[in-house]
């Protein structure tokens, strides 16, 4: 079984990715309690992300799992529930699963993307 077929693993990956991005967007704010995220949670309303933050969260997800390679990256902002993003991530990985991109921490400068072949 491929890891993105396991919904729980994919949910955890997205929660961690979005939490890290959220921390960069709002440094010094409270940490998001990811164990309470549900598929019904709205990224805009329940997390309180404004339109620019939504763009950054969507871009971060798209870049990390290469949604631009699957052709569905433009649908993220039309579907704002966490479960919908998990479903779209799974669909995107079904279409293209050649690479993942991780970012460096940026502790010594600007964070840099690091592409890893799968």
PDB file of C-alpha atoms in Angstrom:
ATOM      1  CA  UNK A   1       0.000   0.000   0.000  1.00  0.00           C
ATOM      2  CA  UNK A   2       1.336   3.427  -0.934  1.00  0.00           C
ATOM      3  CA  UNK A   3       1.590   5.836   1.997  1.00  0.00           C
ATOM      4  CA  UNK A   4      -0.930   8.294   0.538  1.00  0.00           C
ATOM      5  CA  UNK A   5      -3.505   5.495   0.360  1.00  0.00           C
ATOM      6  CA  UNK A   6      -3.416   5.447   4.157  1.00  0.00           C
ATOM      7  CA  UNK A   7      -5.669   8.385   5.015  1.00  0.00           C
ATOM      8  CA  UNK A   8      -4.352   8.725   8.555  1.00  0.00           C
ATOM      9  CA  UNK A   9      -0.762   9.159   7.346  1.00  0.00           C
ATOM     10  CA  UNK A  10      -1.792  11.678   4.725  1.00  0.00           C
ATOM     11  CA  UNK A  11      -3.832  13.631   7.280  1.00  0.00           C
ATOM     12  CA  UNK A  12      -0.845  13.717   9.632  1.00  0.00           C
ATOM     13  CA  UNK A  13       1.468  14.877   6.848  1.00  0.00           C
ATOM     14  CA  UNK A  14      -0.898  17.702   5.893  1.00  0.00           C
ATOM     15  CA  UNK A  15      -1.479  18.736   9.512  1.00  0.00           C
ATOM     16  CA  UNK A  16       2.267  18.920  10.117  1.00  0.00           C
ATOM     17  CA  UNK A  17       2.902  20.790   6.874  1.00  0.00           C
ATOM     18  CA  UNK A  18       0.120  23.306   7.450  1.00  0.00           C
ATOM     19  CA  UNK A  19       1.051  23.780  11.106  1.00  0.00           C
ATOM     20  CA  UNK A  20       4.667  24.556  10.171  1.00  0.00           C
ATOM     21  CA  UNK A  21       3.498  27.027   7.548  1.00  0.00           C
ATOM     22  CA  UNK A  22       1.037  28.585   9.995  1.00  0.00           C
ATOM     23  CA  UNK A  23       3.841  29.040  12.529  1.00  0.00           C
ATOM     24  CA  UNK A  24       5.872  30.879   9.896  1.00  0.00           C
ATOM     25  CA  UNK A  25       2.882  33.071   9.046  1.00  0.00           C
ATOM     26  CA  UNK A  26       2.143  33.952  12.660  1.00  0.00           C
ATOM     27  CA  UNK A  27       5.364  33.613  14.649  1.00  0.00           C
ATOM     28  CA  UNK A  28       4.979  33.671  18.392  1.00  0.00           C
ATOM     29  CA  UNK A  29       1.280  32.808  18.278  1.00  0.00           C
ATOM     30  CA  UNK A  30      -0.234  29.730  19.832  1.00  0.00           C
ATOM     31  CA  UNK A  31       0.595  26.373  18.307  1.00  0.00           C
ATOM     32  CA  UNK A  32      -2.276  24.712  16.482  1.00  0.00           C
ATOM     33  CA  UNK A  33      -3.629  21.688  18.333  1.00  0.00           C
ATOM     34  CA  UNK A  34      -3.584  19.313  15.368  1.00  0.00           C
ATOM     35  CA  UNK A  35      -5.020  16.320  17.231  1.00  0.00           C
ATOM     36  CA  UNK A  36      -8.437  18.004  17.100  1.00  0.00           C
ATOM     37  CA  UNK A  37      -8.487  18.592  13.345  1.00  0.00           C
ATOM     38  CA  UNK A  38     -11.380  16.910  11.588  1.00  0.00           C
ATOM     39  CA  UNK A  39     -12.204  16.507   7.927  1.00  0.00           C
ATOM     40  CA  UNK A  40     -15.033  19.025   8.376  1.00  0.00           C
ATOM     41  CA  UNK A  41     -12.738  21.735   9.758  1.00  0.00           C
ATOM     42  CA  UNK A  42     -12.592  24.823   7.559  1.00  0.00           C
ATOM     43  CA  UNK A  43      -9.132  26.192   7.006  1.00  0.00           C
ATOM     44  CA  UNK A  44     -10.459  29.725   6.616  1.00  0.00           C
ATOM     45  CA  UNK A  45     -13.100  29.903   9.334  1.00  0.00           C
ATOM     46  CA  UNK A  46     -11.933  27.404  11.947  1.00  0.00           C
ATOM     47  CA  UNK A  47      -8.232  28.245  11.698  1.00  0.00           C
ATOM     48  CA  UNK A  48      -8.917  31.903  11.022  1.00  0.00           C
ATOM     49  CA  UNK A  49      -6.767  32.108   7.907  1.00  0.00           C
ATOM     50  CA  UNK A  50      -7.330  35.246   5.836  1.00  0.00           C
ATOM     51  CA  UNK A  51      -7.151  35.250   2.023  1.00  0.00           C
ATOM     52  CA  UNK A  52      -3.393  35.833   1.846  1.00  0.00           C
ATOM     53  CA  UNK A  53      -2.721  33.156   4.444  1.00  0.00           C
ATOM     54  CA  UNK A  54      -4.943  30.749   2.512  1.00  0.00           C
ATOM     55  CA  UNK A  55      -2.892  31.436  -0.617  1.00  0.00           C
ATOM     56  CA  UNK A  56       0.330  30.687   1.246  1.00  0.00           C
ATOM     57  CA  UNK A  57      -1.039  27.504   2.844  1.00  0.00           C
ATOM     58  CA  UNK A  58      -2.340  26.278  -0.512  1.00  0.00           C
ATOM     59  CA  UNK A  59       0.931  27.156  -2.235  1.00  0.00           C
ATOM     60  CA  UNK A  60       2.918  25.358   0.424  1.00  0.00           C
ATOM     61  CA  UNK A  61       0.839  22.197   0.006  1.00  0.00           C
ATOM     62  CA  UNK A  62       0.959  22.421  -3.780  1.00  0.00           C
ATOM     63  CA  UNK A  63       4.739  22.802  -3.801  1.00  0.00           C
ATOM     64  CA  UNK A  64       5.325  20.059  -1.226  1.00  0.00           C
ATOM     65  CA  UNK A  65       3.467  17.339  -3.092  1.00  0.00           C
ATOM     66  CA  UNK A  66       3.807  18.815  -6.590  1.00  0.00           C
ATOM     67  CA  UNK A  67       0.126  19.394  -7.228  1.00  0.00           C
ATOM     68  CA  UNK A  68       1.161  21.533 -10.195  1.00  0.00           C
ATOM     69  CA  UNK A  69       2.414  18.300 -11.803  1.00  0.00           C
ATOM     70  CA  UNK A  70      -1.029  16.728 -11.388  1.00  0.00           C
ATOM     71  CA  UNK A  71      -2.985  19.705 -12.739  1.00  0.00           C
ATOM     72  CA  UNK A  72      -5.346  20.123  -9.772  1.00  0.00           C
ATOM     73  CA  UNK A  73      -3.534  22.793  -7.757  1.00  0.00           C
ATOM     74  CA  UNK A  74      -6.069  25.483  -8.696  1.00  0.00           C
ATOM     75  CA  UNK A  75      -8.852  23.616  -6.893  1.00  0.00           C
ATOM     76  CA  UNK A  76      -7.416  24.052  -3.379  1.00  0.00           C
ATOM     77  CA  UNK A  77      -8.871  27.523  -2.833  1.00  0.00           C
ATOM     78  CA  UNK A  78     -12.297  26.371  -3.996  1.00  0.00           C
ATOM     79  CA  UNK A  79     -12.395  23.640  -1.341  1.00  0.00           C
ATOM     80  CA  UNK A  80     -11.558  24.889   2.106  1.00  0.00           C
ATOM     81  CA  UNK A  81     -12.302  21.948   4.378  1.00  0.00           C
ATOM     82  CA  UNK A  82      -9.328  20.033   5.709  1.00  0.00           C
ATOM     83  CA  UNK A  83     -10.793  16.727   4.496  1.00  0.00           C
ATOM     84  CA  UNK A  84     -11.128  18.144   0.991  1.00  0.00           C
ATOM     85  CA  UNK A  85      -7.461  19.086   1.007  1.00  0.00           C
ATOM     86  CA  UNK A  86      -6.577  15.572   2.163  1.00  0.00           C
ATOM     87  CA  UNK A  87      -8.685  14.129  -0.684  1.00  0.00           C
ATOM     88  CA  UNK A  88      -7.074  16.463  -3.201  1.00  0.00           C
ATOM     89  CA  UNK A  89      -3.609  15.571  -1.938  1.00  0.00           C
ATOM     90  CA  UNK A  90      -4.404  11.868  -2.418  1.00  0.00           C
ATOM     91  CA  UNK A  91      -5.762  12.531  -5.907  1.00  0.00           C
ATOM     92  CA  UNK A  92      -2.746  14.639  -6.812  1.00  0.00           C
ATOM     93  CA  UNK A  93      -0.357  11.943  -5.604  1.00  0.00           C
ATOM     94  CA  UNK A  94      -2.239   9.357  -7.654  1.00  0.00           C
ATOM     95  CA  UNK A  95      -1.635  11.488 -10.756  1.00  0.00           C
ATOM     96  CA  UNK A  96       1.970  12.420  -9.952  1.00  0.00           C
ATOM     97  CA  UNK A  97       4.073  10.850  -7.250  1.00  0.00           C
ATOM     98  CA  UNK A  98       7.554  11.340  -8.629  1.00  0.00           C
ATOM     99  CA  UNK A  99       8.780  13.727  -5.939  1.00  0.00           C
ATOM    100  CA  UNK A 100       8.134  15.521  -2.681  1.00  0.00           C
ATOM    101  CA  UNK A 101       9.649  18.846  -1.739  1.00  0.00           C
ATOM    102  CA  UNK A 102      10.669  19.695   1.795  1.00  0.00           C
ATOM    103  CA  UNK A 103      11.877  23.058   3.012  1.00  0.00           C
ATOM    104  CA  UNK A 104      14.922  23.700   5.115  1.00  0.00           C
ATOM    105  CA  UNK A 105      14.250  25.307   8.474  1.00  0.00           C
ATOM    106  CA  UNK A 106      15.644  28.662   7.433  1.00  0.00           C
ATOM    107  CA  UNK A 107      17.527  28.951  10.710  1.00  0.00           C
ATOM    108  CA  UNK A 108      20.634  30.307   8.953  1.00  0.00           C
ATOM    109  CA  UNK A 109      18.894  32.226   6.191  1.00  0.00           C
ATOM    110  CA  UNK A 110      15.928  31.979   3.885  1.00  0.00           C
ATOM    111  CA  UNK A 111      14.289  28.538   3.873  1.00  0.00           C
ATOM    112  CA  UNK A 112      15.127  26.612   0.707  1.00  0.00           C
ATOM    113  CA  UNK A 113      13.096  23.930  -1.065  1.00  0.00           C
ATOM    114  CA  UNK A 114      14.718  20.494  -1.359  1.00  0.00           C
ATOM    115  CA  UNK A 115      13.177  18.161  -3.917  1.00  0.00           C
ATOM    116  CA  UNK A 116      13.370  14.434  -3.199  1.00  0.00           C
ATOM    117  CA  UNK A 117      12.497  11.780  -5.744  1.00  0.00           C
ATOM    118  CA  UNK A 118      10.103   9.077  -4.562  1.00  0.00           C
TER     119      UNK A 118
END
